[in-house]
Structures are given as structure tokens and as C-alpha cells.
XYZ file of C-alpha atoms in Angstrom:
548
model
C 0.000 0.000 0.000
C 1.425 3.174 -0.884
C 1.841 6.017 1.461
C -0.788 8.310 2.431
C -0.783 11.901 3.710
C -2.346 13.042 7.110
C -2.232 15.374 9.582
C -1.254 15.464 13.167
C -2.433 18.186 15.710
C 0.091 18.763 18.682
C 0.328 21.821 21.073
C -2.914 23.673 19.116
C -0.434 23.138 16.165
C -1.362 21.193 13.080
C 1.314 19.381 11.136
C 1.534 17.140 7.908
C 3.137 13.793 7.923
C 3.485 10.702 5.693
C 2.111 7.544 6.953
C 3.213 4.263 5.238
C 0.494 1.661 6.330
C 3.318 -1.068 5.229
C 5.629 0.228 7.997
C 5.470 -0.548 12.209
C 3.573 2.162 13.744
C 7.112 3.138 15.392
C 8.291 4.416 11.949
C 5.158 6.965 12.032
C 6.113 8.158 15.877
C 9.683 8.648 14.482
C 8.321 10.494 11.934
C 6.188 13.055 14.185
C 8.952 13.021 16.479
C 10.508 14.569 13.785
C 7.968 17.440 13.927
C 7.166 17.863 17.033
C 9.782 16.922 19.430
C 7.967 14.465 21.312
C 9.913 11.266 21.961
C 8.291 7.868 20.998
C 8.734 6.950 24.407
C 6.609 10.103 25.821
C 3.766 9.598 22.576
C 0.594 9.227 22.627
C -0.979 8.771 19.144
C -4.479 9.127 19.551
C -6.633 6.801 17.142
C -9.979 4.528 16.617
C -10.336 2.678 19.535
C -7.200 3.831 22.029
C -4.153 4.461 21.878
C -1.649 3.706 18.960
C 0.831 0.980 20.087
C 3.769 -0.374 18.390
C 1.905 -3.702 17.459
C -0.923 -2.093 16.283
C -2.034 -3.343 13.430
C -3.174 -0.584 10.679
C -5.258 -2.290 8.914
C -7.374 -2.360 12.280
C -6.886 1.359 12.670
C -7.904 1.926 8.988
C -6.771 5.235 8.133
C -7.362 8.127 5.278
C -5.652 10.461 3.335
C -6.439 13.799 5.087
C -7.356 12.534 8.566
C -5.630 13.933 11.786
C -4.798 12.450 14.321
C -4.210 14.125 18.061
C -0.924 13.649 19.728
C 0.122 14.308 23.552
C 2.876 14.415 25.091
C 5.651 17.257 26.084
C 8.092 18.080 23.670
C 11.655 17.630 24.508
C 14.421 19.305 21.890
C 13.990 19.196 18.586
C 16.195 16.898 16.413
C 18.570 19.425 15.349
C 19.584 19.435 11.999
C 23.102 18.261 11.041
C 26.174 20.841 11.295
C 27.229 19.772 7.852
C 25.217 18.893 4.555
C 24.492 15.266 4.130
C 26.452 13.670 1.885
C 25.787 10.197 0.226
C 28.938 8.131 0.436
C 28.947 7.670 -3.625
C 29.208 11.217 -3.768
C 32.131 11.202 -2.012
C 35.900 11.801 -3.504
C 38.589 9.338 -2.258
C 39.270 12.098 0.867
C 35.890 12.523 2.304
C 35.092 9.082 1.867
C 38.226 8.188 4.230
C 36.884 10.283 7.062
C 33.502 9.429 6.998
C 34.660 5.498 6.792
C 36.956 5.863 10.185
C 33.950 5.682 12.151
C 31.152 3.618 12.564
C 27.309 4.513 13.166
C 25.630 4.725 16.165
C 22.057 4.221 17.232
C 19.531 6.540 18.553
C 18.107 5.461 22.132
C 13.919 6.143 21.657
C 13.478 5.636 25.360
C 15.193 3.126 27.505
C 16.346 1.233 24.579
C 20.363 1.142 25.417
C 20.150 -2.606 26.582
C 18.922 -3.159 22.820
C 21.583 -0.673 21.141
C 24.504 -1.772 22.892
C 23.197 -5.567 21.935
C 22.831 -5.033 18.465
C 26.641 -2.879 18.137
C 28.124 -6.130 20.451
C 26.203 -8.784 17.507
C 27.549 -6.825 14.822
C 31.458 -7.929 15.812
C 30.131 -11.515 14.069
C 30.950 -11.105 10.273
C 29.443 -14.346 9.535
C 26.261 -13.826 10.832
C 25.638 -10.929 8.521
C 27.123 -13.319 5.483
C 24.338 -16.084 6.528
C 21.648 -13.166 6.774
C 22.256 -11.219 3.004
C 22.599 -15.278 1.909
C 18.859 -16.437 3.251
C 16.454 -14.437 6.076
C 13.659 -15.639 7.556
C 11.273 -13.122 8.075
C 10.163 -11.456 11.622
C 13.429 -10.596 13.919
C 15.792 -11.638 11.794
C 14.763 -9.949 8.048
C 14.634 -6.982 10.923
C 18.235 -7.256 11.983
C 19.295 -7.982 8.236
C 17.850 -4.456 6.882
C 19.200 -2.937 10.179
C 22.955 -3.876 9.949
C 22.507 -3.040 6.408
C 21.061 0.527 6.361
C 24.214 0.919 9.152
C 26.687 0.165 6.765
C 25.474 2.457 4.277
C 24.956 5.489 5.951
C 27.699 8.134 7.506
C 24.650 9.528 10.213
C 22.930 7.650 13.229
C 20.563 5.228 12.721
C 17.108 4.862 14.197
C 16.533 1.808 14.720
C 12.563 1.940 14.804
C 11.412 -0.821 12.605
C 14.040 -3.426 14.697
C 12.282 -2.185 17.893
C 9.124 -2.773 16.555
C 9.846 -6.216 15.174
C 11.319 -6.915 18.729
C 8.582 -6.191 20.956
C 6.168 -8.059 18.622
C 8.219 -11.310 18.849
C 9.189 -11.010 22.554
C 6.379 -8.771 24.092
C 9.135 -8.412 27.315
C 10.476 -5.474 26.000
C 7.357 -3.893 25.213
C 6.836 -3.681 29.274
C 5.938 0.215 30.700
C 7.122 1.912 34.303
C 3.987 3.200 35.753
C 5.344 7.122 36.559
C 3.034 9.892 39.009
C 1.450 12.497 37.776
C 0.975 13.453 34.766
C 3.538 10.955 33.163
C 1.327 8.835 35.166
C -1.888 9.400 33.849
C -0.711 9.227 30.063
C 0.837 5.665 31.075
C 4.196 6.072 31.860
C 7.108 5.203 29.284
C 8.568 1.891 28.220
C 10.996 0.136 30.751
C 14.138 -0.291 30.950
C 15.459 -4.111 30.261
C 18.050 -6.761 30.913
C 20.602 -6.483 27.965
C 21.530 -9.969 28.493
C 17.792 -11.147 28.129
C 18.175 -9.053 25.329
C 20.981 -11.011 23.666
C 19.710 -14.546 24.530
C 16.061 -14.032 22.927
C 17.873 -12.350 20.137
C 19.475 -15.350 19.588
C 17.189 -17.553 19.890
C 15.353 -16.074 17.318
C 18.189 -16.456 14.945
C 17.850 -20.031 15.251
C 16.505 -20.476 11.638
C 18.793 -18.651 9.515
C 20.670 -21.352 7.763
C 24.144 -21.864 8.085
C 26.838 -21.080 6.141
C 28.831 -24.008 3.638
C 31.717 -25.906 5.055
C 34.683 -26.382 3.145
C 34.231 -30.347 2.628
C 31.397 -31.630 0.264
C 29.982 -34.119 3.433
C 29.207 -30.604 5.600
C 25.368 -30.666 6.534
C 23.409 -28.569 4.163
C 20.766 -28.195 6.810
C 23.006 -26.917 9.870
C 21.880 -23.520 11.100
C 23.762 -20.309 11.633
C 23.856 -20.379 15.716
C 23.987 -24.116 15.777
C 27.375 -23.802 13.654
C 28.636 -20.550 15.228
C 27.657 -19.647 18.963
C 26.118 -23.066 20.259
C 28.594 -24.869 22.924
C 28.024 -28.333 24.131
C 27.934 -28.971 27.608
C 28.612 -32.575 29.246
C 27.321 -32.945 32.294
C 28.566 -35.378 35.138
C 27.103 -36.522 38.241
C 28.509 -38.788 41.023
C 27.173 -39.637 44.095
C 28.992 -38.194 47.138
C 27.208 -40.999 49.218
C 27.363 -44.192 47.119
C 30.499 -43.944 45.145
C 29.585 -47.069 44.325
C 26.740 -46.025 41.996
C 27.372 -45.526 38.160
C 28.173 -41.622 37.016
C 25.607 -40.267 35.490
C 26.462 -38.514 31.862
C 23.739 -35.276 30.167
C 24.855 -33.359 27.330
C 23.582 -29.774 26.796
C 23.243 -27.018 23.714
C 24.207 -24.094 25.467
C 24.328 -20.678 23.999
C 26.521 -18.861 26.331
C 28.385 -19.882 29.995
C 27.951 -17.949 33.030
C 30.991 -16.340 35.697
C 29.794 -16.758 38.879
C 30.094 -13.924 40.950
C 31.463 -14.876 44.845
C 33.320 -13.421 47.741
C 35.872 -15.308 46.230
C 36.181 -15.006 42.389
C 38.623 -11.676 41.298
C 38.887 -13.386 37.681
C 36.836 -14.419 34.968
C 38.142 -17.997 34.517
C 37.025 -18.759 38.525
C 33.645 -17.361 38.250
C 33.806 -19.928 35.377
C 34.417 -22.787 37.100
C 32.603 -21.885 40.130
C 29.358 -22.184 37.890
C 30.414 -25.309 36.272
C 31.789 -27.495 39.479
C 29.570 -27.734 42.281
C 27.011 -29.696 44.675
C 23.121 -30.710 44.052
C 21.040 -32.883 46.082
C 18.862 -35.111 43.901
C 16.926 -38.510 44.384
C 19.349 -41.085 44.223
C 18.283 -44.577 42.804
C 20.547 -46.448 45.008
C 19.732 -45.168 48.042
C 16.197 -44.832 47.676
C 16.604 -40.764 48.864
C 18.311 -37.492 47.714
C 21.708 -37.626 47.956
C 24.676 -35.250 47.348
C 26.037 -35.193 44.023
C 29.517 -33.482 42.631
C 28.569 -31.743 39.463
C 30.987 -31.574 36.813
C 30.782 -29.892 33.247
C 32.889 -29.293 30.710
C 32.420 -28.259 27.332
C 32.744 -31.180 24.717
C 32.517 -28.722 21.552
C 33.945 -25.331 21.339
C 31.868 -22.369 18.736
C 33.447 -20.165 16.733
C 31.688 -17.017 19.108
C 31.610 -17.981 22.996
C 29.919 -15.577 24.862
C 30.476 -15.263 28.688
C 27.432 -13.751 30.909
C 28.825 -12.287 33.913
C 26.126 -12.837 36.707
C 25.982 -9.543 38.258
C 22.510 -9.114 38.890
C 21.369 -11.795 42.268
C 17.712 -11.917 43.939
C 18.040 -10.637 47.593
C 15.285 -12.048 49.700
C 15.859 -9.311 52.157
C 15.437 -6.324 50.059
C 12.794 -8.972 47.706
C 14.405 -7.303 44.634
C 17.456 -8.203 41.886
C 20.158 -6.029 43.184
C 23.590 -6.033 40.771
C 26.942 -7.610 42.440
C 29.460 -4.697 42.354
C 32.779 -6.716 42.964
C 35.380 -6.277 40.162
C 36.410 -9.142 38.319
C 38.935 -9.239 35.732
C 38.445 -10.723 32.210
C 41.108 -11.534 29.425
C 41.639 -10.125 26.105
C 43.050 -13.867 24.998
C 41.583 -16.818 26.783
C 42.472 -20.496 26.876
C 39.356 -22.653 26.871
C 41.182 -25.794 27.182
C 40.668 -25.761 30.639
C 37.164 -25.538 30.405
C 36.526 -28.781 27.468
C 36.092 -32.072 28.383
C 39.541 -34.816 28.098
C 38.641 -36.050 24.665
C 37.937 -32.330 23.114
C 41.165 -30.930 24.922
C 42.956 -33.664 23.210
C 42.167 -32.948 20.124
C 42.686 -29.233 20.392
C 45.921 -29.155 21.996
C 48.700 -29.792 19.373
C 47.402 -27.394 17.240
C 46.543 -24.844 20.047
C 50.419 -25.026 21.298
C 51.713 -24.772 18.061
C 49.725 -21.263 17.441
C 51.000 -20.011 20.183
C 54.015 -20.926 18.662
C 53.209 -18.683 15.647
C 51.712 -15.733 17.651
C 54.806 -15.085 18.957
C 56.181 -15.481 15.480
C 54.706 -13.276 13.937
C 54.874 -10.599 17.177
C 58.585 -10.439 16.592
C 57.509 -9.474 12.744
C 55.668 -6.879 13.416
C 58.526 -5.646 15.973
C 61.431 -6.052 13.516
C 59.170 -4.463 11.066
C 58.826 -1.143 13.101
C 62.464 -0.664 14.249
C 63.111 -1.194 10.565
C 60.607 1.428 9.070
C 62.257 3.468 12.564
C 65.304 3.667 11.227
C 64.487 4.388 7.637
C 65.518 7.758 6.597
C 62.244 9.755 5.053
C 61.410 12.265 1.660
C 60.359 15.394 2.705
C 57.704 16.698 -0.376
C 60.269 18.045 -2.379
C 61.984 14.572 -2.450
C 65.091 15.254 -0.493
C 66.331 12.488 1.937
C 65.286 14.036 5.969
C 67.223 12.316 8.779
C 64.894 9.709 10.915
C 63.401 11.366 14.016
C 65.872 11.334 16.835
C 63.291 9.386 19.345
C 62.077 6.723 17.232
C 62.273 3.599 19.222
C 64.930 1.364 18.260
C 66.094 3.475 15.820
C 70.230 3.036 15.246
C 73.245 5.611 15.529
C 74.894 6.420 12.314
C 77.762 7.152 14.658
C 80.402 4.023 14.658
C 81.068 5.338 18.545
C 77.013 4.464 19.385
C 76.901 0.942 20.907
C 74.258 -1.318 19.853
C 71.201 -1.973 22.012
C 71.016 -5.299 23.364
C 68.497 -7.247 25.584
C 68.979 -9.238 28.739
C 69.623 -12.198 26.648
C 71.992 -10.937 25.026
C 70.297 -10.507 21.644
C 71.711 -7.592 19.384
C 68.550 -5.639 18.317
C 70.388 -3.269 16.480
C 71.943 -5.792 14.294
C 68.873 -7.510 13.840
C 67.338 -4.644 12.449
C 69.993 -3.543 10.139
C 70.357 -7.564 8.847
C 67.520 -9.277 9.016
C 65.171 -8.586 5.539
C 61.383 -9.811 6.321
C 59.719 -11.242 2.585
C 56.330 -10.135 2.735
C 54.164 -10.639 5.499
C 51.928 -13.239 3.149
C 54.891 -15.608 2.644
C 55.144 -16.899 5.985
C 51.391 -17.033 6.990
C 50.677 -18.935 3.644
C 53.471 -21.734 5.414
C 51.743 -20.959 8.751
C 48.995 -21.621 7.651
C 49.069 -24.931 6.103
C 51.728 -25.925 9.045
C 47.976 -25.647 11.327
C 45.873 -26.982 9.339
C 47.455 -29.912 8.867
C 47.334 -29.946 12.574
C 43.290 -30.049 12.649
C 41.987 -32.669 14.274
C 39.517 -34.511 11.475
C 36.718 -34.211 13.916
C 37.272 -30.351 14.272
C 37.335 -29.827 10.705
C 34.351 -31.736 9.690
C 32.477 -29.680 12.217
C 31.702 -25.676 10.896
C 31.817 -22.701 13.135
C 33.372 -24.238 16.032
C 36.540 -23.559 17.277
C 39.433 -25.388 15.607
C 42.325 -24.316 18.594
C 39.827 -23.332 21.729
C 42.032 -20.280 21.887
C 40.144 -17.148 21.706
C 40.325 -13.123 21.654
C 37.914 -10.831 23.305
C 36.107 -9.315 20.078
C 33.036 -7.085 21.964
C 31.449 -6.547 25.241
C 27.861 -5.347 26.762
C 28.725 -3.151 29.828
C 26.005 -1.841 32.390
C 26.851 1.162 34.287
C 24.757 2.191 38.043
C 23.625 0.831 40.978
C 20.544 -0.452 40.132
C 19.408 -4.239 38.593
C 16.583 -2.656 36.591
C 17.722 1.147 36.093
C 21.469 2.463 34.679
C 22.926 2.372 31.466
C 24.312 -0.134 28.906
C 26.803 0.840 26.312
C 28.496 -1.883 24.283
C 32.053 -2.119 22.630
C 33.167 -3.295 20.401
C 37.332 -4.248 19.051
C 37.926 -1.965 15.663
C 39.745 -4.789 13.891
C 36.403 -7.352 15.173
C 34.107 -4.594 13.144
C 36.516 -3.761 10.252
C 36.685 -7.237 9.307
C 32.800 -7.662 8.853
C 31.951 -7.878 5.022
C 29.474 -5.148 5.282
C 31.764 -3.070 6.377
C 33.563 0.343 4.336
C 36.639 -0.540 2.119
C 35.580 -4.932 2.282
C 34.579 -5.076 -0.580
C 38.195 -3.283 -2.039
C 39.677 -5.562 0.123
C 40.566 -3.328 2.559
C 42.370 -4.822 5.436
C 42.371 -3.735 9.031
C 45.427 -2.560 11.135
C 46.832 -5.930 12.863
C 48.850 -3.623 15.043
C 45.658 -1.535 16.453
C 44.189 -3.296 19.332
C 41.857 0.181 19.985
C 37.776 -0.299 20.403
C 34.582 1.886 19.703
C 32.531 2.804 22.224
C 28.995 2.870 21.307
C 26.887 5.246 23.802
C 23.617 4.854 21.870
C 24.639 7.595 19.024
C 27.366 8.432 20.456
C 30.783 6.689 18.609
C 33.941 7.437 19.887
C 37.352 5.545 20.108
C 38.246 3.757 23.760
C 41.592 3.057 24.293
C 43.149 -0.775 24.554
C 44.605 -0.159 28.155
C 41.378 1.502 29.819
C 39.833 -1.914 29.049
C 40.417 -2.592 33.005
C 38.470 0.093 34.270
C 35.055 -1.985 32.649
C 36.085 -5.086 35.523
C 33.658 -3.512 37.551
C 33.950 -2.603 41.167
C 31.412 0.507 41.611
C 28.702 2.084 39.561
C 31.273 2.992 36.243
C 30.624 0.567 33.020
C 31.627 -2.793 34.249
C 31.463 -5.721 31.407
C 28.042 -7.924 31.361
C 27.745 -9.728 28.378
C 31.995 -10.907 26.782
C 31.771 -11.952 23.258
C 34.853 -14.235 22.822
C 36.289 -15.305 18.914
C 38.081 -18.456 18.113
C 41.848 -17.119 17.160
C 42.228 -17.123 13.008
C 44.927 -19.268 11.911
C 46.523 -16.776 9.519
């Protein structure tokens, strides 16, 4: 149905708008939020038979070219208009288009919707989920999320992400839950609650469940495997034995699990702890031996490893005294590299482990490159514009004396970096990971490779995390981050299609505060281990290492 034109009266003020009966009603309160200022979240759209909702359907509400429709609600600030004319990136020369591409978009919060923006930024640090949506999308949620991440990757200016919201609180009716305020805020029905970005992650997830999965390499890979099952689905083995009748037989569960929880205790000041803590424990069950419950020594460990592990820090408990979730403020520290080894059963562990140890191996490898590399380029002397030869800058690290008197640097092993960097000639970074490469994957345990999207080494980088910042369980702020090489490397990103490749040597992240982008520094990556009311890290989105 093609677009119609009405009118909407706020304020004694009379306004026309363009109402697309094919498009969520959220799309239309963006749209007189526009004009009048009046934040979806504060709106009240007055039509036949109530109030318009954002799962109203419009065929119910039925409505003409030329009719009005009342609105109420106070106006905040206007959308202001942007400092600088748009410009569409194709009309862009080769400068332009390199500043606009150094940042990515953010998303506009239309009322208590950080726990969904800081989701969707954190999701969008999984390249292969956006292959396996352009490929084939289901409709609902996930059709949603595909024209979403798209419209983000093609636009310079914040997104509002209207139609995803929508399409959210229509499949999960959660998020579509209202605070009930006093007065007048009261009266009109309060706004739209704030929610648990975790929850928030998990149902998104599980509504991904359909998308189909991507090829494997090997003609025997199973054409019907689905994204999530291939990429972010663990399995969990479960054993039990009997504290009180060792004598009785173990018994063995398996599990699809779709993230693990850290435990937060008196005791846990790391990640890998809070790990454990939730995987090892007691439970009293009914024991068929004894004839009664019995204590039982829970064990689990992971018998298959995805590409994506995502760790849900449990800061958020039930307190019977206060009868209310109240969030766990202790700081615990998480890794930027983590070994999962410890954390898969025997048989998986052995399977993983020569190849694990021997990219370790390489890691360091190719570290030392990238070092040699730099003290080379150091002590290279430089063209000024006119062409003449400049001397190297004086505090360049590494960089060596032209005078014969200058001794070379050496290190406590006795190594002669200055010699290294005069003699050694690197061939081209692509030489050696070619041999690296097939050096590991020969090294892939059959089992592994037959197996898509899950981890061939169990060794894995921190790629994007959900933060929540305040005091409060069901209050504060989320704001999600995200690693710039994780986001650069997505194939919807600027420049992938050129084959544009990101910085290996920039370990920096964004910081998405609902439209707000910025760049967050490697080493402040601490202060989000929590310990007060700042940002402290939720929801840890974990990637298998690449081999090359």
C-alpha cells in the first residue's frame, strides 16, 4: 500500500506527515517526532479505539488520506539538523570518503532502549552472521536485523533503529513492558521500561535459530546446519557422582548451550574462577541407590567449542531481604586472549591441543615481525615533499646511531637488536602465513574440521562486550564495545569489498553510547572489571583465534 498523507495536531499546532500503512507504527512516531519533538517513548498517538501501540495493526486502525490524528505528550528538543550537509557516500571523492569510513554509526536510544543498542553494536562484531543473513532471512526478527545492519553500513549519520524495535517487541512482548510514573507521566501511562541487555541477547538469539548456516569447506558438511547451531552453540557434558554411594554408576547429560555464566562470589577476582565456580559444584537429587536425595559433585565441561563464545557475567542476584534483583558490584577481571582448554572435556582438549600449542608458537612469530618491522621502518631515513632524503626522528624507538662510537642496544639475553634490524630482511608478510597456515591446518583434528563454526584451537580473543553502568538491577545504562579490527573485518563493512584490510597492530575499540561513537583506548579496558557504579562488562563476546 502506498503512502498516504495526514495530519497530526500537537500543542494547538497542526502538522503534515506521511504515513506508510506497510511500515510498524514506530516508523510513524519517528516520523512526528521529527515534527514535534515528542519522543516515541513520551507519545501518545491518539486513534480509533485507544491508543496507537507499536503492534498495532493498521489495517485495524484503517486510516485516510487527510485525517488527523491528536498527539500528547511534552516536547523535549527538537532533532537538530546536522552541522554539515548530508552527503551520500557515492558522492564522495577518495578524501571525504576516508573520514567518513573511520567511524562507525551509532544508534539513537527512543526511550530506555540502550540494553537493545549496545546488543545489536556487540552482535555486529560476528561477520558471519551478517554473510548467513544477506545469503537467506527468515522473516520477523531476523529480516529486521538484516535491513538494520545493512542501512548501518550504508549510511555516515545515526541510525534509528525503529522498525528493529518494533519487530522486537512483537516477537518477545518483554520489552514492550511500561514503568507506571506519578502524575501526569502517570496518567498518560508512563514510558517503556528499561530491560536486561543480556535477556536481550539470549532471545535475540534464539530467534536467529533459523537462519541457515553457512557451507563448510568439505562436500559431506550438513546442508541443513543452522547459523547459531554452527557458530555460537557450545556443548555442555554434564557429570554426576554420588557423594554418598560412590559405588553407583556416574551419570552422563549433554547440553546445547548458547553462552556460559561467571559466577560472581566473595571469592572469584577473575573471569576464569567465576567460570568454574558455575560449572563445578554440589546438588542434592533422588538417588536410585539409596532410595533418597543424595549429594552429588557436578561436573561440566564443554565437549565442543563455537566459533563465538559468549560469557554472561552474573551480576545481577535476587536478595530475599530487600525482595528485589540487586547487581553484584565486585570487580572481576576478564582476558583479552583466553584459553578454553581448561574448560573442554579430556577427549575435546585432546584434540585441540597440538594445534593450540603450536599457534601459540606462531603468535609469537609473527609478534617479533611486526617488531622487527617497526624498528626497521624506525630507522628508515624519510622524503620530505620536495623529495630530499630528511634524517629519521631522533626518538624513534629502536632506531640506530649512524655514529660508529654508538653501541648497539642489546636485551637481557643478550640478543643484538640493532643488528637484527639492520640484517635481518622480512619477505612479505603473506609468505610466511601462507606456510603458517598450512603448518595448522594440517594440525586439525579430522573431527574439528568436519564440524563448521566451532573452534578449531579453543584459543580465543575478546572481540566485543555489553557493559552496564549504576547501581541499580533494573535502572542504569548499557553501552556496548566493540574491538575496531572485530568490526573492520565484517563484510558489510567500508573498504571490504576493495579488500581493505584492518590494522593488525591496532588493538583500539569503539565505544557505542547509543549515538554516540567514539574511540576507547586498549589499556582503559580494566576500568570496565567492575567494582562501583562505572561501566563494568556484562555480556563478553569471545572469537576463536584465526589461523593466519
Amino acid at each position: 500500500m502506498a503512502p498516504i498523507s495526514v495530519k497530526i495536531k500537537h500543542a494547538g499546532k497542526v502538522h503534515d506527515v506521511q504515513l506508510d500503512p506497510d511500515q510498524p507504527p514506530a516508523a510513524f512516531k519517528d516520523a512526528v517526532y521529527q515534527l514535534t519533538g515528542v519522543p516515541p517513548d513520551r507519545m501518545k498517538v491518539m486513534v480509533k479505539g485507544g491508543i496507537l501501540k507499536d503492534d498495532t495493526d493498521w489495517r485495524k486502525v484503517g486510516p485516510k488520506a487527510g485525517q488527523t490524528f491528536m498527539v500528547i505528550g511534552a516536547a523535549g528538543e527538537l532533532p537538530k539538523p546536522p552541522s554539515t550537509p548530508v552527503k551520500f557516500l557515492e558522492d564522495m571523492d577518495d578524501t571525504s570518503l576516508a573520514e567518513a569510513l573511520s567511524m562507525p554509526v551509532g544508534l539513537v536510544n527512543l526511550g530506555n532502549t540502550c540494553y537493545m543498542n549496545a546488543t545489536l553494536q556487540a552482535m555486529r562484531a560476528i561477520p558471519e552472521l551478517q554473510v548467513a543473513l544477506q545469503n537467506s532471512t527468515p522473516s520477523g526478527l531476523p529480516m529486521a536485523l538484516r535491513n538494520l545492519y545493512t542501512n548501518m553500513s550504508r549510511t555516515t549519520e545515526s541510525v534509528t533503529p525503529a522498525s528493529f524495535l518494533a519487530a522486537l517487541r512483537s516477537a518477545f512482548p518483554q520489552f514492550a513492558e511500561q514503568t507506571r510514573g506519578s502524575g501526569m507521566k502517570g496518567l498518560l501511562g508512563g514510558g517503556y521500561a528499561q530491560q536486561d541487555a543480556e535477556e536481550c541477547w539470549v532471545q535475540l538469539t534464539n530467534s536467529l535459530k533459523e537462519v541457515p548456516g553457512l557451507p563448510g569447506s568439505s562436500s559431506g558438511s550438513n546442508a541443513s546446519a543452522k547459523f547459531v547451531e554452527q557458530y555460537m552453540t557450545g556443548e555442555l557434558r554434564q557429570v554426576l557422582k554420588c557423594d554418598e554411594a560412590p559405588e553407583e554408576p556416574e551419570s552422563i547429560s549433554f547440553e546445547k548451550v548458547l553462552k556460559i555464566s561467571c559466577n560472581i562470589s566473595n571469592a572469584v577476582n577473575y573471569m576464569q574462577q567465576g567460570i568454574l565456580e558455575a560449572l563445578d559444584g554440589k546438588i542434592e537429587k533422588q538417588s536410585p541407590s539409596l532410595g533418597r536425595e543424595a549429594v552429588y559433585t557436578s561436573t561440566s565441561r564443554l565437549s565442543r567449542l563455537p566459533s563465538y563464545l559468549t560469557v554472561h557475567m552474573v551480576r545481577f542476584a535476587w536478595k530475599r531481604d530487600i525482595g528485589k534483583k540487586a547487581k553484584i558490584m565486585r570487580r572481576v577481571k576478564f582476558p583479552t586472549e583466553y584459553d578454553a582448554l581448561d574448560i573442554a572435556t579430556p577427549e575435546l582438549k585432546e584434540k585441540l591441543l597440538p594445534i593450540s600449542r603450536k599457534l601459540k608458537e606462531v603468535e609469537k612469530e609473527r609478534g617479533e615481525r611486526r617488531k622487527v618491522r617497526k624498528r626497521t621502518k624506525a630507522a628508515q631515513p624519510v622524503k620530505d615533499k620536495e623529495g630530499d632524503v630528511q634524517m629519521a626522528d631522533a626518538s624513534a624507538p629502536e632506531a640506530s646511531s649512524s655514529s660508529g662510537d654508538a653501541a648497539p642496544s642489546t636485551t637481557a639475553d643478550g640478543e643484538d637488536k640493532g643488528k637484527a634490524v639492520a640484517n635481518v630482511e622480512l619477505e612479505d608478510e603473506s609468505v610466511y602465513r601462507e606456510c603458517e597456515g598450512k603448518e595448522l591446518e594440517a594440525l586439525i583434528h579430522p573431527d574439528v574440521k568436519a564440524d563448521v563454526g566451532a573452534s578449531t584451537t579453543g584459543q580465543y580473543e575478546l572481540v566485543a562486550i555489553v557493559t552496564h553502568k549504576g547501581a541499580e538491577a533494573d535502572a542504569g545504562h548499557y553501552i556496548g564495545f566493540v574491538k575496531k579490527r572485530a568490526l573492520h573485518n565484517s563484510p558489510l563493512a567500508p573498504g571490504a569489498s576493495a579488500g581493505a584490510k584492518p590494522d593488525e597492530d591496532d588493538e583500539d575499540w569503539y565505544k557505542f553510547d547509543d549515538d554516540k561513537v567514539s574511540i576507547f583506548p586498549a589499556e582503559k579496558l580494566e576500568t570496565l572489571s567492575g567494582g562501583g557504579q562505572d561501566a563494568s562488562a556484562y555480556v563478553l563476546l569471545y572469537r576463536t583465534r584465526p589461523l593466519v
